[in-house]
């Protein structure tokens, strides 16, 4: 069971596979996934094939808490499997996301989260609009409440709506902009 208040952690790993060893890598990766799946807090993994030969293979896995992820990462089982596959991999890049970044995880997408400034723009717009709507809906009825109660009457519904209703849609609608590569001239 995750620690109270712990948020899930998604880890993306990009591995450049030794040329000609792709089939061996897939077999090794399946064994790695089988091993990690036995650890507490494991929520799932995926590994889409790269689009072109020589591109990195992306593996995505998720744990229910940073503590459970740390248990896997410090385990002798993990070390053993990684050592066994060392000759198959030329380089590895790891990226972890949790908290706000998980709002921007799209199903079937293994790319890292968008830049923080873009996440801020989309999140701020959603939070602002929800605050305005809630103020119009019932703000007048809680105006005489004490500040902590008024704050809770707005922040709890805003957080719930952002998590389960707004952000799953808001991350999809502008995805061409959110996930677009930087175009610096």
PDB file of C-alpha atoms in Angstrom:
ATOM      1  CA  UNK A   1       0.000   0.000   0.000  1.00  0.00           C
ATOM      2  CA  UNK A   2       1.430   3.430  -0.914  1.00  0.00           C
ATOM      3  CA  UNK A   3       2.407   5.946   1.719  1.00  0.00           C
ATOM      4  CA  UNK A   4      -0.396   8.346   2.623  1.00  0.00           C
ATOM      5  CA  UNK A   5      -0.505  11.186   0.143  1.00  0.00           C
ATOM      6  CA  UNK A   6       2.071   9.561  -2.151  1.00  0.00           C
ATOM      7  CA  UNK A   7       1.533  10.146  -5.846  1.00  0.00           C
ATOM      8  CA  UNK A   8       2.179   7.601  -8.582  1.00  0.00           C
ATOM      9  CA  UNK A   9       5.486   7.865 -10.408  1.00  0.00           C
ATOM     10  CA  UNK A  10       5.920   7.193 -14.105  1.00  0.00           C
ATOM     11  CA  UNK A  11       9.402   6.384 -15.384  1.00  0.00           C
ATOM     12  CA  UNK A  12      10.408   6.463 -19.032  1.00  0.00           C
ATOM     13  CA  UNK A  13      13.624   4.794 -20.065  1.00  0.00           C
ATOM     14  CA  UNK A  14      15.139   5.251 -23.522  1.00  0.00           C
ATOM     15  CA  UNK A  15      17.689   2.602 -24.461  1.00  0.00           C
ATOM     16  CA  UNK A  16      19.836   2.500 -27.588  1.00  0.00           C
ATOM     17  CA  UNK A  17      20.107  -1.156 -28.493  1.00  0.00           C
ATOM     18  CA  UNK A  18      23.276  -2.672 -29.936  1.00  0.00           C
ATOM     19  CA  UNK A  19      22.796  -3.112 -33.707  1.00  0.00           C
ATOM     20  CA  UNK A  20      21.553  -6.576 -34.617  1.00  0.00           C
ATOM     21  CA  UNK A  21      20.583  -7.371 -31.015  1.00  0.00           C
ATOM     22  CA  UNK A  22      16.978  -6.119 -31.177  1.00  0.00           C
ATOM     23  CA  UNK A  23      15.396  -9.592 -30.787  1.00  0.00           C
ATOM     24  CA  UNK A  24      17.672 -10.351 -27.825  1.00  0.00           C
ATOM     25  CA  UNK A  25      16.759  -6.978 -26.331  1.00  0.00           C
ATOM     26  CA  UNK A  26      13.027  -7.684 -26.636  1.00  0.00           C
ATOM     27  CA  UNK A  27      13.446 -11.033 -24.897  1.00  0.00           C
ATOM     28  CA  UNK A  28      15.578  -9.483 -22.163  1.00  0.00           C
ATOM     29  CA  UNK A  29      13.103  -6.610 -21.716  1.00  0.00           C
ATOM     30  CA  UNK A  30      10.219  -9.093 -21.333  1.00  0.00           C
ATOM     31  CA  UNK A  31      12.198 -10.762 -18.520  1.00  0.00           C
ATOM     32  CA  UNK A  32      12.837  -7.383 -16.895  1.00  0.00           C
ATOM     33  CA  UNK A  33       9.107  -6.594 -17.044  1.00  0.00           C
ATOM     34  CA  UNK A  34       8.234  -9.994 -15.562  1.00  0.00           C
ATOM     35  CA  UNK A  35      10.630  -9.324 -12.681  1.00  0.00           C
ATOM     36  CA  UNK A  36       9.442  -5.761 -11.943  1.00  0.00           C
ATOM     37  CA  UNK A  37       5.801  -6.876 -12.051  1.00  0.00           C
ATOM     38  CA  UNK A  38       6.329  -8.916  -8.883  1.00  0.00           C
ATOM     39  CA  UNK A  39       7.303  -5.848  -6.826  1.00  0.00           C
ATOM     40  CA  UNK A  40       4.909  -4.007  -4.487  1.00  0.00           C
ATOM     41  CA  UNK A  41       3.300  -0.929  -5.993  1.00  0.00           C
ATOM     42  CA  UNK A  42       3.948  -1.895  -9.623  1.00  0.00           C
ATOM     43  CA  UNK A  43       1.119  -0.499 -11.792  1.00  0.00           C
ATOM     44  CA  UNK A  44       2.173  -1.514 -15.299  1.00  0.00           C
ATOM     45  CA  UNK A  45       4.642  -1.116 -18.147  1.00  0.00           C
ATOM     46  CA  UNK A  46       4.778  -0.781 -21.896  1.00  0.00           C
ATOM     47  CA  UNK A  47       7.385  -0.845 -24.651  1.00  0.00           C
ATOM     48  CA  UNK A  48       6.359   0.330 -28.122  1.00  0.00           C
ATOM     49  CA  UNK A  49       8.812  -0.515 -30.902  1.00  0.00           C
ATOM     50  CA  UNK A  50      10.805   2.405 -32.310  1.00  0.00           C
ATOM     51  CA  UNK A  51       9.704   3.817 -35.653  1.00  0.00           C
ATOM     52  CA  UNK A  52      13.080   3.338 -37.328  1.00  0.00           C
ATOM     53  CA  UNK A  53      16.099   1.088 -36.920  1.00  0.00           C
ATOM     54  CA  UNK A  54      18.687   2.670 -34.633  1.00  0.00           C
ATOM     55  CA  UNK A  55      16.210   4.870 -32.738  1.00  0.00           C
ATOM     56  CA  UNK A  56      15.976   4.330 -28.981  1.00  0.00           C
ATOM     57  CA  UNK A  57      13.529   1.829 -27.507  1.00  0.00           C
ATOM     58  CA  UNK A  58      11.262   3.491 -24.953  1.00  0.00           C
ATOM     59  CA  UNK A  59      10.102   1.602 -21.905  1.00  0.00           C
ATOM     60  CA  UNK A  60       7.483   3.163 -19.639  1.00  0.00           C
ATOM     61  CA  UNK A  61       6.664   1.805 -16.203  1.00  0.00           C
ATOM     62  CA  UNK A  62       4.668   3.097 -13.298  1.00  0.00           C
ATOM     63  CA  UNK A  63       4.643   2.631  -9.522  1.00  0.00           C
ATOM     64  CA  UNK A  64       2.024   3.783  -7.047  1.00  0.00           C
ATOM     65  CA  UNK A  65       4.565   5.693  -4.933  1.00  0.00           C
ATOM     66  CA  UNK A  66       8.167   6.901  -4.922  1.00  0.00           C
ATOM     67  CA  UNK A  67       8.870   4.531  -2.000  1.00  0.00           C
ATOM     68  CA  UNK A  68       7.804   1.466  -3.983  1.00  0.00           C
ATOM     69  CA  UNK A  69       9.807   2.678  -6.990  1.00  0.00           C
ATOM     70  CA  UNK A  70      12.854   3.067  -4.739  1.00  0.00           C
ATOM     71  CA  UNK A  71      12.323  -0.503  -3.491  1.00  0.00           C
ATOM     72  CA  UNK A  72      12.515  -1.770  -7.060  1.00  0.00           C
ATOM     73  CA  UNK A  73      15.452   0.457  -8.004  1.00  0.00           C
ATOM     74  CA  UNK A  74      17.545  -0.653  -5.029  1.00  0.00           C
ATOM     75  CA  UNK A  75      16.693  -4.343  -5.372  1.00  0.00           C
ATOM     76  CA  UNK A  76      19.256  -7.050  -6.121  1.00  0.00           C
ATOM     77  CA  UNK A  77      16.761  -8.537  -8.608  1.00  0.00           C
ATOM     78  CA  UNK A  78      16.852  -5.362 -10.703  1.00  0.00           C
ATOM     79  CA  UNK A  79      20.635  -5.187 -10.552  1.00  0.00           C
ATOM     80  CA  UNK A  80      20.893  -8.815 -11.674  1.00  0.00           C
ATOM     81  CA  UNK A  81      18.574  -8.367 -14.681  1.00  0.00           C
ATOM     82  CA  UNK A  82      20.268  -5.095 -15.724  1.00  0.00           C
ATOM     83  CA  UNK A  83      23.691  -6.727 -15.513  1.00  0.00           C
ATOM     84  CA  UNK A  84      22.480  -9.618 -17.690  1.00  0.00           C
ATOM     85  CA  UNK A  85      21.366  -7.183 -20.419  1.00  0.00           C
ATOM     86  CA  UNK A  86      24.335  -4.841 -20.268  1.00  0.00           C
ATOM     87  CA  UNK A  87      25.826  -6.035 -23.581  1.00  0.00           C
ATOM     88  CA  UNK A  88      22.534  -5.363 -25.398  1.00  0.00           C
ATOM     89  CA  UNK A  89      22.332  -1.648 -24.563  1.00  0.00           C
ATOM     90  CA  UNK A  90      24.684   1.114 -25.710  1.00  0.00           C
ATOM     91  CA  UNK A  91      23.140   3.965 -23.721  1.00  0.00           C
ATOM     92  CA  UNK A  92      20.264   4.636 -21.358  1.00  0.00           C
ATOM     93  CA  UNK A  93      18.341   7.812 -20.519  1.00  0.00           C
ATOM     94  CA  UNK A  94      15.827   7.861 -17.639  1.00  0.00           C
ATOM     95  CA  UNK A  95      13.055  10.401 -16.960  1.00  0.00           C
ATOM     96  CA  UNK A  96      10.663  10.365 -13.968  1.00  0.00           C
ATOM     97  CA  UNK A  97       7.377  12.202 -13.705  1.00  0.00           C
ATOM     98  CA  UNK A  98       4.982  12.600 -10.817  1.00  0.00           C
ATOM     99  CA  UNK A  99       2.497  15.118  -9.534  1.00  0.00           C
ATOM    100  CA  UNK A 100       1.384  17.752 -12.046  1.00  0.00           C
ATOM    101  CA  UNK A 101       3.244  16.101 -14.937  1.00  0.00           C
ATOM    102  CA  UNK A 102       1.000  13.039 -14.673  1.00  0.00           C
ATOM    103  CA  UNK A 103      -1.943  15.240 -15.711  1.00  0.00           C
ATOM    104  CA  UNK A 104      -0.268  15.417 -19.103  1.00  0.00           C
ATOM    105  CA  UNK A 105       0.316  11.681 -19.624  1.00  0.00           C
ATOM    106  CA  UNK A 106      -1.683  10.614 -22.664  1.00  0.00           C
ATOM    107  CA  UNK A 107      -2.681   6.986 -23.196  1.00  0.00           C
ATOM    108  CA  UNK A 108      -0.359   5.242 -25.627  1.00  0.00           C
ATOM    109  CA  UNK A 109       2.146   8.106 -25.574  1.00  0.00           C
ATOM    110  CA  UNK A 110       5.648   7.430 -24.294  1.00  0.00           C
ATOM    111  CA  UNK A 111       7.075  10.906 -24.874  1.00  0.00           C
ATOM    112  CA  UNK A 112       8.092  12.900 -21.831  1.00  0.00           C
ATOM    113  CA  UNK A 113       5.764  15.532 -20.410  1.00  0.00           C
ATOM    114  CA  UNK A 114       5.579  18.869 -22.226  1.00  0.00           C
ATOM    115  CA  UNK A 115       7.716  21.817 -21.096  1.00  0.00           C
ATOM    116  CA  UNK A 116       6.715  23.125 -17.669  1.00  0.00           C
ATOM    117  CA  UNK A 117       5.687  26.534 -19.011  1.00  0.00           C
ATOM    118  CA  UNK A 118       3.155  24.875 -21.336  1.00  0.00           C
ATOM    119  CA  UNK A 119       1.843  22.720 -18.468  1.00  0.00           C
ATOM    120  CA  UNK A 120       1.500  25.921 -16.439  1.00  0.00           C
ATOM    121  CA  UNK A 121      -0.499  27.692 -19.172  1.00  0.00           C
ATOM    122  CA  UNK A 122      -2.974  24.809 -19.622  1.00  0.00           C
ATOM    123  CA  UNK A 123      -3.302  24.155 -15.865  1.00  0.00           C
ATOM    124  CA  UNK A 124      -3.707  27.841 -15.005  1.00  0.00           C
ATOM    125  CA  UNK A 125      -6.400  28.257 -17.666  1.00  0.00           C
ATOM    126  CA  UNK A 126      -8.314  25.246 -16.321  1.00  0.00           C
ATOM    127  CA  UNK A 127      -8.015  26.336 -12.688  1.00  0.00           C
ATOM    128  CA  UNK A 128      -9.013  29.906 -13.519  1.00  0.00           C
ATOM    129  CA  UNK A 129     -12.084  28.848 -15.507  1.00  0.00           C
ATOM    130  CA  UNK A 130     -13.220  26.413 -12.799  1.00  0.00           C
ATOM    131  CA  UNK A 131     -12.807  29.083 -10.112  1.00  0.00           C
ATOM    132  CA  UNK A 132     -14.900  31.538 -12.131  1.00  0.00           C
ATOM    133  CA  UNK A 133     -17.604  28.924 -12.796  1.00  0.00           C
ATOM    134  CA  UNK A 134     -17.775  27.869  -9.151  1.00  0.00           C
ATOM    135  CA  UNK A 135     -17.889  31.504  -7.998  1.00  0.00           C
ATOM    136  CA  UNK A 136     -20.800  32.115 -10.360  1.00  0.00           C
ATOM    137  CA  UNK A 137     -22.523  28.871  -9.328  1.00  0.00           C
ATOM    138  CA  UNK A 138     -22.362  29.215  -5.553  1.00  0.00           C
ATOM    139  CA  UNK A 139     -19.825  31.860  -4.571  1.00  0.00           C
ATOM    140  CA  UNK A 140     -22.510  34.174  -3.212  1.00  0.00           C
ATOM    141  CA  UNK A 141     -23.765  31.459  -0.839  1.00  0.00           C
ATOM    142  CA  UNK A 142     -20.370  30.924   0.811  1.00  0.00           C
ATOM    143  CA  UNK A 143     -19.288  34.580   0.920  1.00  0.00           C
ATOM    144  CA  UNK A 144     -20.056  34.878   4.629  1.00  0.00           C
ATOM    145  CA  UNK A 145     -18.160  31.675   5.568  1.00  0.00           C
ATOM    146  CA  UNK A 146     -14.788  31.821   7.308  1.00  0.00           C
ATOM    147  CA  UNK A 147     -11.820  31.967   4.932  1.00  0.00           C
ATOM    148  CA  UNK A 148     -10.670  28.334   5.497  1.00  0.00           C
ATOM    149  CA  UNK A 149     -14.196  27.024   4.771  1.00  0.00           C
ATOM    150  CA  UNK A 150     -14.584  29.228   1.650  1.00  0.00           C
ATOM    151  CA  UNK A 151     -11.181  28.103   0.415  1.00  0.00           C
ATOM    152  CA  UNK A 152     -12.078  24.437   0.919  1.00  0.00           C
ATOM    153  CA  UNK A 153     -15.446  24.933  -0.799  1.00  0.00           C
ATOM    154  CA  UNK A 154     -13.567  26.025  -3.920  1.00  0.00           C
ATOM    155  CA  UNK A 155     -10.201  24.227  -3.834  1.00  0.00           C
ATOM    156  CA  UNK A 156     -11.536  20.715  -3.191  1.00  0.00           C
ATOM    157  CA  UNK A 157     -13.993  20.723  -6.139  1.00  0.00           C
ATOM    158  CA  UNK A 158     -11.452  22.476  -8.386  1.00  0.00           C
ATOM    159  CA  UNK A 159      -8.804  19.855  -7.612  1.00  0.00           C
ATOM    160  CA  UNK A 160     -11.232  16.973  -8.162  1.00  0.00           C
ATOM    161  CA  UNK A 161     -12.573  18.441 -11.399  1.00  0.00           C
ATOM    162  CA  UNK A 162      -9.055  19.166 -12.670  1.00  0.00           C
ATOM    163  CA  UNK A 163      -7.864  15.644 -11.905  1.00  0.00           C
ATOM    164  CA  UNK A 164     -10.768  13.592 -13.234  1.00  0.00           C
ATOM    165  CA  UNK A 165     -12.614  15.769 -15.722  1.00  0.00           C
ATOM    166  CA  UNK A 166     -10.728  18.780 -17.038  1.00  0.00           C
ATOM    167  CA  UNK A 167      -7.095  17.685 -17.399  1.00  0.00           C
ATOM    168  CA  UNK A 168      -7.716  14.354 -19.135  1.00  0.00           C
ATOM    169  CA  UNK A 169      -9.425  16.422 -21.851  1.00  0.00           C
ATOM    170  CA  UNK A 170      -7.290  19.552 -21.624  1.00  0.00           C
ATOM    171  CA  UNK A 171      -4.115  17.541 -22.230  1.00  0.00           C
ATOM    172  CA  UNK A 172      -5.605  16.024 -25.408  1.00  0.00           C
ATOM    173  CA  UNK A 173      -7.156  19.096 -27.036  1.00  0.00           C
ATOM    174  CA  UNK A 174      -3.974  21.187 -27.430  1.00  0.00           C
ATOM    175  CA  UNK A 175      -1.639  18.171 -27.728  1.00  0.00           C
ATOM    176  CA  UNK A 176      -0.165  19.352 -31.050  1.00  0.00           C
ATOM    177  CA  UNK A 177       0.947  22.519 -29.269  1.00  0.00           C
ATOM    178  CA  UNK A 178       1.814  20.894 -25.917  1.00  0.00           C
ATOM    179  CA  UNK A 179       4.054  18.207 -27.395  1.00  0.00           C
ATOM    180  CA  UNK A 180       5.418  20.146 -30.364  1.00  0.00           C
ATOM    181  CA  UNK A 181       9.208  20.276 -30.565  1.00  0.00           C
ATOM    182  CA  UNK A 182      10.864  23.592 -29.815  1.00  0.00           C
ATOM    183  CA  UNK A 183      11.291  25.655 -32.974  1.00  0.00           C
ATOM    184  CA  UNK A 184      14.177  27.914 -32.127  1.00  0.00           C
ATOM    185  CA  UNK A 185      15.679  29.829 -34.995  1.00  0.00           C
TER     186      UNK A 185
END
